[in-house]
Short mmCIF file of C-alpha atoms and ligand atoms in Angstrom, two decimals:
data_model
loop_
_atom_site.label_atom_id
_atom_site.label_comp_id
_atom_site.label_asym_id
_atom_site.label_seq_id
_atom_site.Cartn_x
_atom_site.Cartn_y
_atom_site.Cartn_z
CA UNK L 1 -20.30 -23.13 -19.75
CA UNK L 2 -18.80 -23.09 -16.14
CA UNK L 3 -15.53 -23.51 -14.67
CA UNK L 4 -13.81 -23.08 -11.36
CA UNK L 5 -10.35 -21.20 -10.67
CA UNK L 6 -8.40 -22.33 -7.64
CA UNK L 7 -6.02 -20.52 -5.48
CA UNK L 8 -6.80 -17.24 -6.67
CA UNK L 9 -5.09 -14.29 -5.32
CA UNK L 10 -7.63 -11.43 -4.18
CA UNK L 11 -5.92 -8.07 -5.11
CA UNK L 12 -8.17 -5.73 -2.83
CA UNK L 13 -6.14 -5.16 0.45
CA UNK L 14 -2.84 -6.12 1.99
CA UNK L 15 -3.98 -9.55 3.22
CA UNK L 16 -3.71 -10.54 -0.43
CA UNK L 17 -5.56 -13.94 0.34
CA UNK L 18 -4.51 -16.58 -2.10
CA UNK L 19 -6.86 -19.24 -1.54
CA UNK L 20 -10.02 -17.83 -3.19
CA UNK L 21 -12.18 -20.10 -5.68
CA UNK L 22 -13.55 -18.10 -8.49
CA UNK L 23 -16.32 -19.58 -10.49
CA UNK L 24 -16.74 -18.40 -14.17
CA UNK L 25 -19.85 -19.18 -16.05
CA UNK L 26 -20.33 -17.73 -19.74
CA UNK L 27 -17.38 -15.53 -18.96
CA UNK L 28 -19.04 -13.95 -15.88
CA UNK L 29 -17.98 -14.44 -12.42
CA UNK L 30 -20.88 -15.75 -10.25
CA UNK L 31 -18.95 -16.69 -6.90
CA UNK L 32 -15.77 -16.00 -5.33
CA UNK L 33 -15.76 -18.50 -2.48
CA UNK L 34 -13.85 -17.88 0.77
CA UNK L 35 -13.60 -13.92 -0.15
CA UNK L 36 -14.67 -11.42 2.67
CA UNK L 37 -17.25 -9.03 1.75
CA UNK L 38 -14.71 -6.95 -0.13
CA UNK L 39 -12.84 -9.50 -1.86
CA UNK L 40 -16.29 -10.83 -2.98
CA UNK L 41 -17.51 -7.30 -4.24
CA UNK L 42 -14.07 -6.78 -5.94
CA UNK L 43 -14.62 -9.90 -8.06
CA UNK L 44 -18.53 -10.03 -8.22
CA UNK L 45 -18.97 -6.51 -8.94
CA UNK L 46 -15.78 -5.98 -11.05
CA UNK L 47 -17.73 -4.28 -14.05
CA UNK L 48 -19.43 -1.54 -11.84
CA UNK L 49 -18.13 2.09 -12.40
CA UNK L 50 -15.94 1.28 -15.53
CA UNK L 51 -14.14 4.42 -16.85
CA UNK L 52 -14.73 5.16 -20.67
CA UNK L 53 -12.06 5.71 -22.90
CA UNK L 54 -11.83 9.43 -23.75
CA UNK L 55 -9.84 12.91 -24.39
CA UNK L 56 -11.11 16.16 -23.12
CA UNK L 57 -14.47 14.13 -22.39
CA UNK L 58 -15.30 13.12 -25.78
CA UNK L 59 -15.03 9.17 -26.61
CA UNK L 60 -11.61 8.48 -28.37
CA UNK L 61 -9.55 5.44 -29.47
CA UNK L 62 -6.76 4.01 -27.26
CA UNK L 63 -4.38 5.24 -30.24
CA UNK L 64 -5.49 8.78 -29.74
CA UNK L 65 -5.68 8.54 -25.96
CA UNK L 66 -1.89 7.23 -26.08
CA UNK L 67 -0.82 9.87 -28.50
CA UNK L 68 -2.36 12.56 -26.33
CA UNK L 69 -0.97 11.45 -22.93
CA UNK L 70 2.76 10.91 -24.86
CA UNK L 71 2.17 14.87 -25.90
CA UNK L 72 1.32 15.69 -22.35
CA UNK L 73 4.12 14.01 -20.58
CA UNK L 74 6.63 14.93 -23.32
CA UNK L 75 6.12 18.45 -23.03
CA UNK L 76 5.92 18.78 -19.46
CA UNK L 77 8.54 20.50 -17.60
CA UNK L 78 7.74 19.39 -13.98
CA UNK L 79 5.53 16.23 -14.44
CA UNK L 80 4.09 14.17 -11.48
CA UNK L 81 3.14 10.19 -11.55
CA UNK L 82 1.37 9.19 -8.81
CA UNK L 83 -0.49 5.97 -7.69
CA UNK L 84 0.67 2.68 -8.42
CA UNK L 85 -0.50 0.88 -5.27
CA UNK L 86 -3.59 -1.07 -7.02
CA UNK L 87 -1.83 -2.46 -9.81
CA UNK L 88 0.72 -5.29 -10.36
CA UNK L 89 4.30 -5.00 -10.18
CA UNK L 90 5.36 -4.86 -14.00
CA UNK L 91 3.06 -2.03 -14.56
CA UNK L 92 4.71 -0.19 -11.56
CA UNK L 93 8.22 -0.98 -13.03
CA UNK L 94 6.90 0.57 -16.48
CA UNK L 95 6.00 3.65 -14.50
CA UNK L 96 9.35 4.14 -12.92
CA UNK L 97 10.77 3.65 -16.29
CA UNK L 98 8.83 6.52 -17.75
CA UNK L 99 9.34 8.72 -14.80
CA UNK L 100 13.22 8.10 -15.37
CA UNK L 101 12.58 8.81 -19.22
CA UNK L 102 10.86 12.35 -18.48
CA UNK L 103 12.48 13.68 -15.30
CA UNK L 104 9.46 13.22 -13.33
CA UNK L 105 8.69 13.00 -9.76
CA UNK L 106 7.12 9.60 -8.84
CA UNK L 107 5.37 8.92 -5.69
CA UNK L 108 2.83 6.18 -4.36
CA UNK L 109 -0.13 6.33 -2.42
CA UNK L 110 2.21 5.41 0.56
CA UNK L 111 2.93 9.08 0.59
CA UNK L 112 -0.56 9.61 2.07
CA UNK L 113 -0.80 6.60 4.48
CA UNK L 114 2.08 4.56 5.60
CA UNK L 115 5.09 6.83 4.57
CA UNK L 116 5.46 7.58 8.21
CA UNK L 117 6.50 3.94 8.58
CA UNK L 118 8.55 3.72 5.93
CA UNK L 119 10.74 6.64 7.16
CA UNK L 120 10.77 5.14 10.52
CA UNK L 121 11.84 1.78 9.39
CA UNK L 122 14.48 3.66 7.38
CA UNK L 123 16.07 5.05 10.66
CA UNK L 124 15.20 2.05 12.99
CA UNK L 125 15.01 -1.23 10.99
CA UNK L 126 12.19 -3.29 11.82
CA UNK L 127 11.98 -6.86 13.92
CA UNK L 128 9.37 -8.56 11.67
CA UNK L 129 8.42 -11.93 10.00
CA UNK L 130 5.84 -13.45 7.90
CA UNK L 131 2.02 -13.74 8.60
CA UNK L 132 2.81 -17.44 8.53
CA UNK L 133 5.15 -17.08 11.42
CA UNK L 134 2.27 -15.11 13.52
CA UNK L 135 -0.33 -17.66 12.71
CA UNK L 136 1.80 -20.45 13.91
CA UNK L 137 3.65 -18.86 16.72
CA UNK L 138 2.18 -15.69 18.03
CA UNK L 139 0.30 -15.72 21.17
CA UNK L 140 -0.10 -12.33 22.12
CA UNK L 141 -1.39 -9.74 19.37
CA UNK L 142 -1.68 -6.14 20.00
CA UNK L 143 -3.39 -3.95 17.32
CA UNK L 144 -2.76 -0.36 17.78
CA UNK L 145 -4.51 2.68 15.62
CA UNK L 146 -6.15 -0.22 13.36
CA UNK L 147 -9.12 -1.58 12.69
CA UNK L 148 -8.59 -4.95 10.78
CA UNK L 149 -12.34 -6.35 11.39
CA UNK L 150 -13.34 -3.72 9.02
CA UNK L 151 -10.15 -2.72 6.77
CA UNK L 152 -8.51 -6.42 6.54
CA UNK L 153 -11.51 -8.40 7.12
CA UNK L 154 -9.66 -12.06 6.77
CA UNK L 155 -6.49 -10.77 8.83
CA UNK L 156 -7.77 -12.04 12.07
CA UNK L 157 -9.33 -15.44 10.65
CA UNK L 158 -6.35 -16.41 8.40
CA UNK L 159 -3.20 -15.21 10.22
CA UNK L 160 -3.52 -13.52 13.44
CA UNK L 161 -6.32 -13.86 15.95
CA UNK L 162 -8.46 -17.00 15.35
CA UNK L 163 -6.32 -19.65 13.29
CA UNK L 164 -4.71 -22.92 14.91
CA UNK L 165 -0.95 -22.70 14.37
CA UNK L 166 1.85 -25.22 14.73
CA UNK L 167 2.73 -23.76 18.19
CA UNK L 168 -0.84 -22.08 19.15
CA UNK L 169 -2.73 -25.54 18.54
CA UNK L 170 -5.56 -24.03 20.87
CA UNK L 171 -6.25 -21.32 18.17
CA UNK L 172 -8.10 -18.37 19.54
CA UNK L 173 -7.87 -19.95 23.32
CA UNK L 174 -4.12 -19.93 23.09
CA UNK L 175 -3.79 -16.23 22.28
CA UNK L 176 -4.51 -13.10 23.79
CA UNK L 177 -5.62 -9.95 22.17
CA UNK L 178 -5.20 -6.35 22.86
CA UNK L 179 -6.64 -3.28 20.81
CA UNK L 180 -5.22 0.09 21.41
CA UNK L 181 -7.31 2.97 19.89
CA UNK L 182 -8.88 6.22 20.52
CA UNK L 183 -12.52 5.09 20.10
CA UNK L 184 -13.96 1.39 20.13
CA UNK L 185 -14.35 -0.17 16.67
CA UNK L 186 -15.57 -3.53 15.80
CA UNK L 187 -11.81 -4.82 16.20
CA UNK L 188 -12.34 -4.11 19.95
CA UNK L 189 -15.06 -6.90 19.96
CA UNK L 190 -12.50 -9.24 19.11
CA UNK L 191 -10.13 -8.22 21.69
CA UNK L 192 -9.52 -9.43 25.35
CA UNK L 193 -8.34 -6.01 26.28
CA UNK L 194 -9.31 -2.67 24.87
CA UNK L 195 -7.29 0.36 26.12
CA UNK L 196 -8.56 3.73 25.27
CA UNK L 197 -5.77 6.47 24.48
CA UNK L 198 -6.67 10.08 24.18
CA UNK L 199 -6.36 11.23 20.53
CA UNK L 200 -2.56 12.64 19.71
CA UNK L 201 -1.23 10.47 23.00
CA UNK L 202 0.01 7.50 21.22
CA UNK L 203 3.85 8.41 21.33
CA UNK L 204 3.52 9.30 25.02
CA UNK L 205 1.70 6.00 25.91
CA UNK L 206 4.31 4.16 23.86
CA UNK L 207 7.25 5.63 25.58
CA UNK L 208 5.80 4.92 29.05
CA UNK L 209 5.12 1.26 27.93
CA UNK L 210 8.72 1.08 26.65
CA UNK L 211 10.16 2.34 30.31
CA UNK L 212 7.85 -0.25 31.99
CA UNK L 213 9.46 -3.00 29.67
CA UNK L 214 12.96 -1.71 30.62
CA UNK L 215 12.18 -1.38 34.38
CA UNK L 216 12.41 2.02 34.54
CA UNK L 217 11.00 4.44 37.32
CA UNK L 218 7.58 5.78 36.10
CA UNK L 219 6.17 8.37 38.93
CA UNK L 220 2.98 8.91 36.78
CA UNK L 221 -0.36 7.38 37.57
CA UNK L 222 -1.89 7.89 34.13
CA UNK L 223 -0.64 8.82 30.80
CA UNK L 224 -2.55 9.75 27.70
CA UNK L 225 -5.55 8.58 29.20
CA UNK L 226 -4.62 5.43 30.30
CA UNK L 227 -3.79 4.05 33.75
CA UNK L 228 -0.26 3.21 34.17
CA UNK L 229 -1.22 0.09 35.99
CA UNK L 230 -2.88 -1.04 32.77
CA UNK L 231 0.42 -0.51 31.06
CA UNK L 232 2.37 -2.03 33.93
CA UNK L 233 0.52 -5.62 33.42
CA UNK L 234 0.38 -5.36 29.82
CA UNK L 235 4.36 -4.74 29.67
CA UNK L 236 4.48 -7.77 32.25
CA UNK L 237 2.12 -9.95 29.80
CA UNK L 238 4.43 -8.54 26.68
CA UNK L 239 7.91 -9.97 28.57
CA UNK L 240 6.84 -13.31 29.50
CA UNK L 241 5.05 -14.24 26.13
CA UNK L 242 6.97 -16.72 24.21
CA UNK L 243 6.37 -14.83 20.71
CA UNK L 244 4.40 -11.48 20.59
CA UNK L 245 3.32 -9.13 17.65
CA UNK L 246 2.42 -5.77 17.28
CA UNK L 247 0.83 -4.24 14.31
CA UNK L 248 -0.36 -0.46 13.83
CA UNK L 249 -2.25 1.38 11.20
CA UNK L 250 -3.16 5.01 10.17
CA UNK L 251 -4.12 5.77 13.33
CA UNK L 252 -0.50 6.08 14.31
CA UNK L 253 0.88 7.26 11.01
CA UNK L 254 -1.72 10.00 10.26
CA UNK L 255 -2.10 11.26 13.82
CA UNK L 256 0.34 13.55 15.74
CA UNK L 257 3.67 12.22 16.30
CA UNK L 258 3.65 10.41 12.93
CA UNK L 259 7.00 8.76 12.21
CA UNK L 260 7.75 9.21 15.81
CA UNK L 261 5.00 7.12 16.74
CA UNK L 262 6.03 4.26 14.39
CA UNK L 263 9.56 5.04 15.77
CA UNK L 264 8.40 4.32 19.35
CA UNK L 265 6.64 1.24 17.89
CA UNK L 266 9.67 -0.16 16.40
CA UNK L 267 11.89 0.72 19.43
CA UNK L 268 9.48 -1.03 21.92
CA UNK L 269 9.61 -4.24 19.49
CA UNK L 270 13.49 -4.08 19.70
CA UNK L 271 13.29 -3.44 23.47
CA UNK L 272 11.15 -6.47 23.93
CA UNK L 273 13.60 -8.67 21.95
CA UNK L 274 16.07 -8.62 24.73
CA UNK L 275 13.28 -10.60 26.82
CA UNK L 276 11.33 -12.54 24.11
CA UNK L 277 10.29 -12.81 20.51
CA UNK L 278 8.59 -9.99 19.26
CA UNK L 279 7.62 -8.61 16.04
CA UNK L 280 6.30 -5.49 14.79
CA UNK L 281 4.27 -5.29 11.42
CA UNK L 282 2.37 -2.34 9.60
CA UNK L 283 -1.22 -3.13 8.44
CA UNK L 284 -0.61 -2.04 4.88
CA UNK L 285 -3.95 -0.96 2.96
CA UNK L 286 -3.96 -1.44 -0.91
CA UNK L 287 -3.53 -4.87 -2.29
CA UNK L 288 -0.15 -4.01 -4.10
CA UNK L 289 0.90 -0.83 -1.93
CA UNK L 290 4.02 -2.84 -0.68
CA UNK L 291 4.82 -4.15 -4.31
CA UNK L 292 4.87 -0.41 -5.14
CA UNK L 293 7.21 0.45 -2.34
CA UNK L 294 9.23 -2.47 -3.14
CA UNK L 295 9.46 -1.51 -7.09
CA UNK L 296 10.39 1.91 -6.18
CA UNK L 297 13.09 0.93 -3.67
CA UNK L 298 14.94 -1.54 -5.93
CA UNK L 299 14.68 0.82 -9.23
CA UNK L 300 15.52 4.07 -7.55
CA UNK L 301 16.68 3.19 -4.01
CA UNK L 302 13.89 5.14 -2.35
CA UNK L 303 10.19 3.96 -1.31
CA UNK L 304 8.25 7.19 -2.30
CA UNK L 305 8.83 10.98 -3.02
CA UNK L 306 11.65 10.67 -5.72
CA UNK L 307 12.25 13.01 -8.03
CA UNK L 308 14.38 12.07 -11.22
CA UNK L 309 14.54 15.33 -12.92
CA UNK L 310 18.38 15.64 -12.34
CA UNK L 311 19.18 12.16 -14.08
CA UNK L 312 19.56 10.65 -10.69
CA UNK L 313 17.02 9.93 -7.97
CA UNK L 314 16.42 12.38 -5.14
CA UNK L 315 14.53 11.31 -2.53
CA UNK L 316 12.73 14.07 -0.12
CA UNK L 317 9.64 13.40 1.53
CA UNK L 318 7.74 16.78 2.34
CA UNK L 319 9.42 18.36 -0.78
CA UNK L 320 8.67 15.68 -3.34
CA UNK L 321 5.77 14.05 -1.65
CA UNK L 322 2.70 14.56 -4.04
CA UNK L 323 0.61 16.58 -1.98
CA UNK L 324 3.36 18.88 -1.25
CA UNK L 325 4.30 19.13 -4.90
CA UNK L 326 0.63 20.05 -5.89
CA UNK L 327 0.02 22.38 -3.00
CA UNK L 328 2.87 24.31 -4.03
CA UNK L 329 1.69 24.51 -7.43
CA UNK L 330 4.78 23.17 -9.08
CA UNK L 331 3.67 20.33 -11.11
CA UNK L 332 2.73 21.26 -14.75
CA UNK L 333 1.22 17.60 -15.53
CA UNK L 334 0.15 14.39 -13.94
CA UNK L 335 -0.26 10.90 -14.97
CA UNK L 336 -2.37 9.26 -12.19
CA UNK L 337 -1.67 5.44 -12.35
CA UNK L 338 -4.56 3.18 -10.35
CA UNK L 339 -5.64 5.80 -7.62
CA UNK L 340 -8.16 8.33 -7.02
CA UNK L 341 -5.69 11.14 -6.31
CA UNK L 342 -8.44 14.02 -6.86
CA UNK L 343 -10.94 12.37 -4.72
CA UNK L 344 -8.63 11.68 -1.66
CA UNK L 345 -5.67 14.45 -1.60
CA UNK L 346 -6.29 17.80 0.75
CA UNK L 347 -8.43 20.45 -0.96
CA UNK L 348 -5.60 22.44 -2.06
CA UNK L 349 -3.60 19.91 -4.11
CA UNK L 350 -6.68 18.26 -5.22
CA UNK L 351 -7.95 21.42 -6.61
CA UNK L 352 -4.61 22.35 -8.32
CA UNK L 353 -4.62 18.69 -9.86
CA UNK L 354 -7.89 19.63 -11.66
CA UNK L 355 -6.00 22.61 -13.25
CA UNK L 356 -3.37 20.90 -14.93
CA UNK L 357 -3.29 18.50 -17.94
CA UNK L 358 -4.11 15.07 -16.06
CA UNK L 359 -3.74 11.84 -17.48
CA UNK L 360 -5.87 8.85 -15.54
CA UNK L 361 -4.95 5.35 -16.28
CA UNK L 362 -7.61 3.35 -14.14
CA UNK L 363 -10.48 0.56 -14.63
CA UNK L 364 -12.59 2.37 -12.51
CA UNK L 365 -14.50 5.66 -12.92
CA UNK L 366 -13.46 8.02 -10.03
CA UNK L 367 -13.25 11.81 -9.26
CA UNK L 368 -9.64 11.93 -10.89
CA UNK L 369 -11.05 10.21 -14.36
CA UNK L 370 -13.76 12.68 -14.02
CA UNK L 371 -11.26 15.66 -14.02
CA UNK L 372 -8.96 14.08 -16.53
CA UNK L 373 -7.88 15.17 -19.83
CA UNK L 374 -7.07 11.88 -20.97
CA UNK L 375 -8.89 8.54 -19.46
CA UNK L 376 -7.42 5.25 -20.32
CA UNK L 377 -9.51 2.31 -18.73
CA UNK L 378 -7.69 -0.91 -18.25
CA UNK L 379 -7.99 -4.41 -17.39
CA UNK L 380 -8.01 -5.03 -13.71
CA UNK L 381 -5.15 -6.51 -12.41
CA UNK L 382 -5.72 -9.76 -10.48
CA UNK L 383 -9.32 -10.15 -12.68
CA UNK L 384 -8.43 -9.42 -16.20
CA UNK L 385 -4.52 -9.05 -16.12
CA UNK L 386 -1.86 -11.39 -14.26
CA UNK L 387 1.22 -10.18 -12.87
CA UNK L 388 2.77 -10.16 -9.14
CA UNK L 389 1.59 -8.48 -6.01
CA UNK L 390 3.38 -8.42 -2.66
CA UNK L 391 1.82 -9.05 0.57
CA UNK L 392 1.49 -6.94 3.67
CA UNK L 393 4.60 -9.13 4.86
CA UNK L 394 6.50 -8.37 1.66
CA UNK L 395 6.07 -11.91 0.28
CA UNK L 396 5.58 -11.62 -3.46
CA UNK L 397 2.30 -13.67 -4.98
CA UNK L 398 1.11 -14.17 -8.41
CA UNK L 399 -2.10 -12.75 -9.73
CA UNK L 400 -4.15 -14.82 -12.02
CA UNK L 401 -5.63 -13.71 -15.20
CA UNK L 402 -9.46 -15.00 -14.91
CA UNK L 403 -11.25 -13.15 -17.61
CA UNK L 404 -10.58 -12.05 -21.07
CA UNK L 405 -10.93 -8.18 -21.37
CA UNK L 406 -11.43 -5.60 -24.05
CA UNK L 407 -9.23 -3.30 -22.40
CA UNK L 408 -5.36 -3.23 -22.30
CA UNK L 409 -3.36 -4.05 -19.33
CA UNK L 410 -1.81 -1.24 -17.21
CA UNK L 411 1.56 -2.48 -18.55
CA UNK L 412 0.35 -2.47 -22.00
CA UNK L 413 -0.73 1.06 -21.91
CA UNK L 414 2.50 2.48 -20.00
CA UNK L 415 4.68 0.28 -22.30
CA UNK L 416 3.24 2.28 -25.30
CA UNK L 417 3.53 5.36 -23.51
CA UNK L 418 7.15 4.78 -23.00
CA UNK L 419 7.68 3.76 -26.39
CA UNK L 420 5.77 6.97 -27.68
CA UNK L 421 7.98 9.18 -25.67
CA UNK L 422 11.17 7.64 -26.90
CA UNK L 423 10.10 7.90 -30.55
CA UNK L 424 9.42 11.63 -29.90
CA UNK L 425 12.56 11.94 -28.48
CA UNK L 426 14.65 10.01 -30.87
CA UNK L 427 15.73 7.31 -28.74
CA UNK L 428 15.99 3.44 -29.01
CA UNK L 429 12.71 1.67 -28.51
CA UNK L 430 13.56 -0.41 -25.57
CA UNK L 431 15.63 0.56 -22.23
CA UNK L 432 17.97 -2.66 -23.12
CA UNK L 433 18.45 -1.03 -26.65
CA UNK L 434 19.01 2.44 -24.84
CA UNK L 435 21.46 0.56 -22.54
CA UNK L 436 23.26 -1.12 -25.67
CA UNK L 437 23.46 2.11 -27.50
CA UNK L 438 24.80 3.83 -24.63
CA UNK L 439 27.42 1.42 -23.97
CA UNK L 440 27.95 0.63 -27.72
CA UNK L 441 31.97 1.68 -28.98
CA UNK L 442 30.24 4.38 -30.94
CA UNK L 443 28.36 5.93 -28.28
CA UNK L 444 31.74 6.35 -26.07
CA UNK L 445 33.49 7.73 -28.74
S1 SF4 S 501 -9.23 -9.73 3.59
FE1 SF4 S 501 -8.48 -8.38 1.91
S2 SF4 S 501 -7.37 -9.83 0.52
FE2 SF4 S 501 -8.55 -11.28 1.67
S3 SF4 S 501 -10.43 -11.66 0.70
FE3 SF4 S 501 -10.69 -9.83 1.69
S4 SF4 S 501 -10.47 -7.95 0.30
FE4 SF4 S 501 -9.38 -9.85 -0.33
#
C-alpha cells in the first residue's frame, strides 16, 4: 500500500523545513521529496545504525532498562542530564522534570556550540526576525563564520539567498551576499564578496567595522588580514540598504573571543539600526536545539548549564556546563538524551563519562551508547513520534508521526523513569498530584 504524507517537518537541522513530501510504501519510506541530501538521508536511512536495548551489554527488556535507569539516577549524589537538542519539546520538558526531581545538573548541546550566543544575547538583546521576513525583505545577507551550503543546505534556497520575496521580486539578482570566514568554503561560491579573516581576529574586524559604521576615525590600513577599504565599502553598503541581515555560526562562537565575538556582532546590528533595518541571527545546528534552550528557559529561567541540587535553579556556565562538570570528575552518573556526548566531548570529559554509570536514550548507536551501562533505543522524533520543534528563528512547528515504531518515544521512556523515581521516593505519581499534595491543607499543617 502506498501513501503520501504532505507538509512534513524535517527534524534534522535548524532550518526545520516544513514542506517535505514523504512517500510510504509497505510501511517503508521510499521518497522524501524536497529534502536536501541531509534531510533525505534522515528519512530514507532512518533504520540505519539502530541501537539495541541492553543493560551492561546484555539484551534486556524495556522494563529492566527502565528499572536500572531509575536505580542509577535515584542513587546518584551529583547526576548529570545532557543532550536534548535532537528530540522534541515534550521529551525535553520531561527531562527537566527528572532533573528537578533528583537535583541534577542539566545541560544541552548548546553548551558546546552556541552557548556564547546565548550568553551574549542575555547581555545585549538581539535585533532579530523570522526567516520569512528575511526571505521577503532582506537585500544584503552577511554570513560570518558559518557554512550553510553544507551545514544548512536549504537555508539559501528557502529563506535567504535565492528565493523571491514580497519586496525582493528579483530573487537572487535583488540580493547582495557576503561571506566572511577564515577559509573559502562552498558557501563562498554563493557569495558576491568573500572576505578572508585571519583565524582568531573576528572580534577586531567586527570592532573596526562598527567604528566605520559609526563614522569613527580608523587610522590603520588593515585589520585581521582584511583591508580597511574593503570594510569601509561594506559599512557603506550596510548603511544604505533598506533591510539587511547578519548570520553567524560556530566559526565565531567556538574561536578566540567566543561570546565577545557575538557581543560585537549584536552591537553591530544595534548600531546599524540607527541608519536602517538590520537583523542578526545565529545559524543554529541541531533540529530542535532552539527548542531545548526555549524549554530550559521557560522551565528553569536559564537556557543551559543549570544545576537543581539546591531545590532551585542555579545557572553557571563554566561551572555547571557538562564538559566542566565531567572534566572535574564531579558527576557520579549521567543520562544522555538524544546526543553523542562521548563522541563529541573533549578527551578528559569523554573519558570520565565512560567511567561512571551511564544511561543513553537514543534511537541510534553511537560512541555514547557503546559506553553506556543502560541503552534505551527510542522512536525517532519526526518520523516515528510526533511533537513540537523550534526552528532556528524561534518559531515552533509540529512534527508528524509518519510510521509506527516498535520502540517507545523519548517522552514515554522519560515519563516511566520519572514515575519510577517518584515511586522509589514515595512521591505522588505526577507533578500535578505532587503540587496538589503540597498545596493541600494536610501538607500545610
Ligand atoms: S535543510 Fe535541514 S531541515 Fe531542511 S531538509 Fe535539509 S536537513 Fe532537513
